[in-house]
XYZ file of C-alpha atoms in Angstrom:
499
model
C 123.928 67.675 150.722
C 120.386 67.960 152.816
C 117.896 65.976 152.024
C 115.497 68.266 150.335
C 118.345 68.787 147.876
C 119.171 65.162 146.908
C 115.302 65.058 146.384
C 115.314 68.130 143.936
C 118.350 66.629 142.473
C 116.328 63.446 142.075
C 113.805 65.199 140.422
C 115.437 67.262 137.800
C 117.270 63.949 136.736
C 114.172 62.027 136.510
C 112.255 64.810 134.089
C 115.504 64.964 132.043
C 115.430 61.125 131.355
C 111.836 61.978 130.678
C 112.676 64.302 127.693
C 115.759 62.520 126.681
C 113.232 59.265 125.902
C 110.559 61.319 124.720
C 110.028 61.287 121.212
C 108.543 64.629 119.123
C 107.438 62.701 115.644
C 106.956 58.955 115.848
C 105.872 57.061 112.276
C 102.546 55.157 112.272
C 100.813 51.982 110.131
C 97.761 51.530 109.550
C 97.017 48.075 107.496
C 93.540 47.451 105.424
C 93.063 44.026 105.657
C 91.226 42.357 102.663
C 89.306 39.750 105.259
C 89.074 35.758 104.524
C 85.750 34.978 105.957
C 84.035 31.465 107.309
C 81.158 30.183 104.892
C 79.592 29.503 108.179
C 78.915 32.137 109.771
C 75.328 31.431 111.040
C 76.573 28.213 112.232
C 78.165 27.404 115.162
C 81.619 25.307 114.742
C 84.740 24.358 116.909
C 86.911 26.523 118.465
C 89.737 24.209 116.862
C 87.767 26.015 113.548
C 87.288 29.007 114.697
C 91.002 29.155 115.109
C 92.123 27.913 112.459
C 90.155 31.278 110.650
C 91.249 33.162 113.009
C 95.241 31.911 112.279
C 94.826 32.368 108.411
C 93.465 35.960 108.844
C 96.390 36.571 111.653
C 98.939 35.289 108.929
C 98.159 38.408 106.964
C 97.789 40.161 109.666
C 101.878 39.136 110.164
C 103.137 40.377 107.075
C 101.617 43.410 107.828
C 102.763 44.342 111.145
C 106.856 42.499 110.279
C 106.267 44.602 107.429
C 105.501 47.991 108.581
C 108.449 47.253 111.903
C 111.293 46.969 109.057
C 109.726 50.080 107.967
C 110.550 51.745 110.950
C 106.623 52.091 112.318
C 106.031 52.525 115.991
C 102.770 51.375 115.983
C 100.181 49.538 113.990
C 96.880 49.850 114.038
C 94.178 46.759 112.248
C 90.884 46.416 111.521
C 87.331 45.717 113.079
C 86.085 42.222 112.605
C 89.982 41.664 110.746
C 90.455 38.870 112.838
C 87.374 36.596 112.169
C 85.363 38.317 109.659
C 80.942 39.413 110.277
C 77.429 38.346 109.474
C 77.405 36.266 112.788
C 75.072 35.791 115.294
C 75.004 35.324 118.778
C 75.891 31.472 119.474
C 77.714 31.894 116.063
C 80.491 34.309 117.089
C 80.910 32.382 120.853
C 83.964 29.990 119.713
C 85.706 33.012 118.566
C 85.974 34.479 121.726
C 88.252 34.743 124.504
C 88.185 35.935 127.937
C 90.478 39.652 128.353
C 91.653 40.577 131.039
C 91.873 44.306 132.738
C 95.228 45.394 131.236
C 96.598 46.341 135.072
C 97.022 42.435 135.764
C 100.347 43.902 134.129
C 100.752 40.558 131.594
C 102.179 39.536 128.771
C 100.430 36.805 126.732
C 103.631 35.544 124.334
C 105.608 34.913 128.060
C 102.724 33.598 130.152
C 100.113 32.257 127.616
C 97.961 30.194 130.115
C 97.427 32.610 132.856
C 94.113 33.463 132.156
C 92.804 30.045 130.556
C 93.245 29.081 126.488
C 94.056 31.959 124.745
C 95.659 31.638 121.812
C 95.146 34.974 119.609
C 96.179 37.173 122.721
C 99.571 34.720 122.731
C 100.038 35.327 119.453
C 99.484 38.959 119.236
C 100.987 39.106 122.105
C 104.604 37.810 120.545
C 103.792 39.966 117.170
C 104.550 42.719 118.898
C 107.088 41.513 121.115
C 108.915 39.872 118.323
C 108.817 42.675 116.193
C 109.264 45.722 118.474
C 106.094 47.745 118.031
C 103.035 48.495 119.325
C 100.251 46.375 118.035
C 96.229 47.302 117.828
C 93.715 44.542 116.775
C 90.066 44.100 117.514
C 89.114 40.600 118.532
C 85.692 39.493 121.023
C 85.730 39.371 124.586
C 83.623 36.972 126.496
C 82.684 37.297 130.452
C 80.608 35.093 132.323
C 77.897 36.697 134.676
C 75.136 34.843 136.725
C 71.397 35.509 137.948
C 72.577 38.054 140.985
C 73.685 40.505 137.718
C 69.618 42.001 136.715
C 71.468 42.968 133.033
C 72.865 39.018 133.010
C 72.079 37.934 129.027
C 69.833 34.724 129.115
C 73.347 32.370 128.383
C 74.529 33.675 131.174
C 77.810 35.302 129.318
C 78.651 38.831 128.148
C 80.172 39.514 124.377
C 81.837 42.504 123.819
C 83.552 43.920 120.312
C 86.619 44.726 121.569
C 90.111 46.313 121.171
C 93.277 45.428 122.482
C 96.683 47.043 122.559
C 100.000 45.306 123.237
C 103.027 47.184 123.235
C 106.363 47.182 122.307
C 106.937 44.419 124.959
C 103.969 42.325 124.077
C 102.547 43.662 127.484
C 98.529 43.971 127.160
C 97.805 47.992 127.836
C 94.908 48.737 126.337
C 91.120 46.994 126.802
C 87.551 48.743 124.822
C 84.593 47.470 124.600
C 82.979 48.908 121.793
C 80.186 50.907 123.370
C 78.006 52.179 120.102
C 76.555 48.549 118.418
C 76.001 48.983 114.796
C 71.899 48.069 113.971
C 72.682 44.417 113.248
C 75.651 43.903 115.655
C 73.314 41.477 118.123
C 76.133 39.005 118.693
C 77.661 41.665 121.249
C 76.451 43.450 124.209
C 77.505 47.389 124.913
C 79.359 47.850 128.415
C 76.723 49.270 130.990
C 78.707 52.508 131.024
C 80.703 53.731 128.712
C 84.566 52.867 128.979
C 86.910 55.839 127.944
C 90.941 54.100 127.479
C 94.028 55.288 127.055
C 97.400 54.465 127.757
C 100.421 56.584 127.361
C 104.027 55.756 125.267
C 106.811 57.828 124.371
C 105.451 59.045 121.926
C 101.862 60.414 123.251
C 99.108 59.853 124.566
C 96.769 57.583 123.106
C 92.408 57.244 123.283
C 90.917 54.309 121.590
C 87.665 53.915 120.164
C 85.371 51.326 117.029
C 83.580 52.358 114.313
C 79.966 53.646 114.948
C 81.368 54.913 118.517
C 82.591 58.021 116.269
C 79.147 59.648 115.336
C 78.777 60.073 118.914
C 79.919 61.663 122.213
C 80.993 58.964 124.138
C 83.853 58.331 124.292
C 85.044 59.506 120.938
C 84.600 63.546 122.152
C 85.276 63.043 125.713
C 88.921 61.489 124.917
C 89.922 64.592 122.894
C 88.147 67.504 125.724
C 88.657 65.733 128.241
C 91.424 63.349 128.548
C 93.369 65.315 126.023
C 94.579 62.234 123.794
C 97.139 63.091 121.377
C 96.008 60.448 119.005
C 92.822 58.292 118.167
C 93.209 54.273 117.467
C 90.503 53.748 115.048
C 89.865 49.858 113.862
C 86.679 49.878 111.800
C 84.552 48.013 109.070
C 82.903 50.628 107.429
C 80.909 50.573 104.781
C 80.958 54.068 102.673
C 77.904 56.315 102.421
C 78.187 58.869 100.279
C 77.927 61.917 100.114
C 78.939 62.965 103.598
C 80.000 59.054 105.153
C 82.344 57.940 103.210
C 85.726 56.727 105.537
C 88.567 58.143 104.445
C 86.043 61.559 104.272
C 85.244 61.686 106.878
C 87.737 59.972 109.325
C 89.899 62.943 108.032
C 87.011 65.084 108.385
C 86.779 64.535 112.386
C 90.552 64.486 113.083
C 90.612 67.934 111.680
C 87.771 68.845 114.107
C 88.778 67.761 116.790
C 92.570 68.333 116.344
C 94.283 65.116 116.888
C 95.843 62.343 114.849
C 94.138 59.527 113.795
C 94.832 56.376 112.931
C 91.864 54.653 110.518
C 92.061 50.818 109.669
C 89.185 49.647 107.576
C 88.064 46.207 106.182
C 88.700 45.607 102.554
C 85.752 43.828 101.140
C 84.841 45.683 98.033
C 81.824 43.842 97.164
C 80.197 45.883 101.147
C 81.077 49.133 99.312
C 84.391 48.885 102.884
C 87.671 50.352 101.542
C 89.433 53.724 103.139
C 91.955 53.933 105.697
C 94.452 56.993 106.566
C 96.637 58.720 108.646
C 95.476 61.711 109.359
C 96.694 64.975 111.530
C 94.983 68.084 112.670
C 96.105 70.043 109.330
C 95.472 67.515 107.032
C 95.643 64.046 106.025
C 99.333 62.316 105.657
C 98.497 58.716 104.360
C 94.953 57.225 103.076
C 94.084 54.730 100.793
C 90.149 54.349 99.015
C 90.613 50.985 96.722
C 86.805 49.389 95.203
C 88.729 47.793 91.962
C 90.541 45.431 93.857
C 90.532 42.502 96.549
C 94.383 43.108 98.015
C 94.936 44.609 101.541
C 97.320 48.041 101.929
C 99.725 49.433 104.150
C 100.436 52.931 105.245
C 103.011 54.311 106.528
C 103.577 57.724 107.618
C 105.106 59.803 110.158
C 103.369 62.039 112.711
C 104.124 64.498 115.747
C 103.601 62.986 118.840
C 102.149 66.733 120.386
C 100.105 67.841 117.650
C 99.467 71.622 118.489
C 96.276 73.305 119.805
C 94.212 74.048 117.487
C 92.165 77.087 117.638
C 88.745 77.851 118.874
C 86.223 78.063 115.680
C 83.642 80.005 116.364
C 81.379 78.341 113.884
C 78.570 81.140 113.476
C 80.413 84.148 113.304
C 81.656 83.416 109.857
C 78.099 82.780 108.381
C 75.868 85.313 110.918
C 78.150 88.588 109.293
C 76.540 88.095 106.158
C 73.335 88.940 104.502
C 71.591 86.725 102.646
C 70.494 87.624 99.001
C 66.833 86.922 98.410
C 66.850 83.726 96.174
C 62.603 83.575 95.681
C 61.165 80.208 95.307
C 64.079 78.043 94.210
C 64.120 75.910 97.106
C 63.617 72.730 96.540
C 63.439 69.038 98.209
C 65.898 66.677 98.497
C 67.084 63.487 100.352
C 70.237 62.359 101.312
C 70.765 59.479 103.110
C 67.133 59.800 104.129
C 67.850 63.310 105.334
C 64.983 65.464 104.010
C 67.937 68.678 102.720
C 66.932 72.097 101.461
C 68.436 72.363 98.376
C 69.142 75.556 95.842
C 70.860 75.204 92.103
C 73.806 76.825 91.323
C 72.782 78.775 88.050
C 75.950 80.764 87.157
C 79.689 79.838 87.079
C 80.042 82.876 90.414
C 78.025 83.635 92.875
C 76.724 83.467 96.299
C 74.153 81.660 97.836
C 71.899 81.087 100.437
C 69.955 78.221 101.841
C 68.569 77.552 105.295
C 66.433 74.911 107.101
C 65.323 75.989 110.727
C 67.798 77.627 112.766
C 70.623 76.915 110.134
C 71.496 78.790 107.113
C 74.327 77.831 105.377
C 76.428 80.427 102.940
C 78.215 79.764 99.655
C 80.455 81.540 97.659
C 82.489 80.268 94.537
C 83.904 80.575 91.277
C 84.060 77.544 88.850
C 86.297 77.594 85.740
C 83.302 77.078 83.751
C 79.533 76.202 83.934
C 79.378 72.704 82.485
C 75.490 71.839 80.496
C 75.537 68.323 81.560
C 76.679 68.748 85.313
C 74.035 70.188 87.785
C 75.212 71.251 91.854
C 73.575 72.423 94.491
C 73.837 74.430 98.013
C 72.000 71.780 100.349
C 71.263 72.345 104.478
C 70.047 69.670 107.292
C 68.642 70.927 110.348
C 67.411 67.631 112.504
C 67.914 64.738 113.830
C 68.970 61.551 111.650
C 67.173 58.181 112.539
C 68.196 55.763 110.256
C 70.835 53.132 111.734
C 71.768 55.335 114.004
C 70.177 58.046 116.008
C 71.680 61.425 115.619
C 70.971 64.921 115.303
C 72.330 67.113 112.688
C 73.496 70.440 110.853
C 75.134 69.865 107.931
C 75.823 72.403 105.160
C 76.627 70.719 101.969
C 78.123 72.179 98.329
C 77.831 68.977 95.749
C 77.474 67.656 92.643
C 74.170 65.854 91.472
C 74.318 62.356 90.008
C 72.057 63.398 87.097
C 70.926 66.267 85.502
C 67.471 66.063 87.053
C 67.063 67.478 89.984
C 65.443 64.559 91.876
C 68.918 63.241 92.312
C 70.841 65.817 93.791
C 71.652 63.862 96.931
C 72.301 60.484 95.162
C 75.253 58.241 95.424
C 77.649 59.880 92.782
C 81.871 59.536 92.744
C 82.825 61.129 89.425
C 82.581 64.566 88.172
C 84.602 66.993 85.255
C 83.406 70.628 87.212
C 86.196 72.372 88.227
C 86.251 75.781 90.973
C 88.781 77.949 91.071
C 87.617 78.814 95.033
C 85.138 78.295 96.900
C 83.711 79.739 101.584
C 81.498 77.970 102.984
C 80.235 78.041 105.913
C 76.848 78.234 108.597
C 75.201 79.760 111.184
C 75.717 76.122 113.618
C 74.515 76.089 117.144
C 77.090 73.285 118.356
C 81.262 73.528 118.263
C 81.483 70.218 116.925
C 81.690 70.732 112.978
C 83.561 68.317 110.765
C 85.350 70.074 107.994
C 84.799 67.885 104.549
C 86.157 67.946 100.930
C 85.750 65.706 98.852
C 87.097 65.252 94.534
C 86.387 63.055 92.217
C 87.147 59.530 92.065
C 87.127 59.571 95.511
C 90.093 61.767 96.719
C 90.933 63.573 99.245
C 92.495 67.542 99.301
C 95.149 67.676 101.628
C 96.325 71.538 102.118
C 93.614 72.809 99.524
C 91.774 74.156 102.176
C 91.316 75.727 105.830
C 88.914 76.806 107.932
C 89.189 79.764 109.745
C 88.835 80.684 113.516
C 85.559 82.648 112.515
C 84.266 79.114 110.631
C 84.643 79.450 107.055
C 85.679 76.850 105.315
C 87.866 78.080 102.430
C 89.905 76.928 99.440
C 93.640 78.128 99.566
C 93.871 77.431 96.313
C 92.429 75.827 93.454
C 91.388 72.208 94.251
C 93.260 69.779 92.115
C 90.590 68.180 90.927
C 86.988 68.456 90.201
C 84.353 68.582 93.470
C 82.122 66.055 94.502
C 81.152 68.148 97.763
C 82.516 70.382 100.138
C 80.727 70.264 103.347
C 80.666 71.247 107.139
C 79.506 68.320 108.907
C 78.525 69.493 112.260
C 77.198 67.317 115.741
C 74.064 68.491 118.297
C 74.833 65.712 120.480
C 72.429 67.035 123.407
C 69.827 66.870 120.857
C 70.096 63.090 120.186
C 67.328 60.760 121.110
C 67.055 58.232 123.352
C 69.092 55.066 122.191
C 67.366 52.773 124.149
C 63.504 54.149 122.833
C 64.803 54.418 119.504
C 65.994 50.304 119.784
C 63.257 49.788 120.794
C 61.074 51.657 117.876
C 63.532 49.742 115.328
C 62.866 45.959 116.666
C 58.839 47.483 116.419
C 59.730 47.997 112.952
C 61.867 45.037 111.922
C 59.401 42.659 113.176
């Protein structure tokens, strides 16, 4: 046998082994964690006291990880701030931080805990992954010393990062991600100098990871999908629900569908802060989700997903709407506020109809049929085309059908959780200037509608059958990343306003 033939046989053998060891499906788990908080979030404590609190939370996470493993899960995601909580300042968070090395160092903390100094949290997470033969995704804090030779070095001589870590089923650190888009008030942490694009490969797909507020921005979220072609996004979050468009399960499931990826979202469970809503989402529909504002208990979710979801067809988000001749609505439009943004609204006055409302370059078209036109509920069609500037700066184009809080049109856009009006059908479209549009359908009592709607290739969000519950909102949530304002300028503006 020649050397060339030997190499060919070796290549074929390697391919067959690789194919045999890869999985077409996998079982995912996410844990909505009822975090235990310290009363002294603004007062520095000793490292021993900090570790005591973290181990209390890790005890709860251990129960979820062990249970997920026993049920066959390959990977489990736990929430942002799930190990030490929130509301810290820069000094008071420091005792909770560890130095987290680059995963290229090839390190299993469970086997070699002292290799990078005192790292008890990483050691425990590594052992939980190894002992349960499961990938564990967690959110902790990273500290990195710096000095005056670095012009960006903070005055206290260290960088502090909101950090996601992933340990594989052998306990090895395989991913470390520093959160890029810090939410207003996360002054205890630094953003990395450049956005980090973090991926890792498994026998059940290619994974990417980012954290909470990152989802509203191009970097690194969109880049992971469009340029690095990940199959599944891991998403630790401490998400505060904002209705009608930014409830956790609503927006995260819409992002999975809009981007065509699996999405594993693990939220904190802290109802007094409106924190709840976790899920396992496939590109075609949610597989499992949890929303609970009534109890104080955590929740473990499991579901099976395709390791490599079928590529979703490209959607021309303006094609369907551009072919519609807008009916004249006279002077019936009015203005209303949704999360500080001024929308243009039209009231739906009939049991069935075709409506169009425009703002700037965006025209939104709605066809619908209600089961009945109730006298005690008002619905509107709304459009927004502009820069959102409160608690973040990002450019939006939104078409939305929503229920008003009361019969008073001034309440259209206010947060509302229940409805009674049932729809037979709906069809919503808009003349969007972006390919990044996220389709949302939210039913009464904050419930999703798996398999009850679809998005056509020409950009129509249409019901496939009468929705199973009364509708709160049907929305096309568009992002024009290229029109976002400079983040530094926005931060300066907010800082001045807060002084």
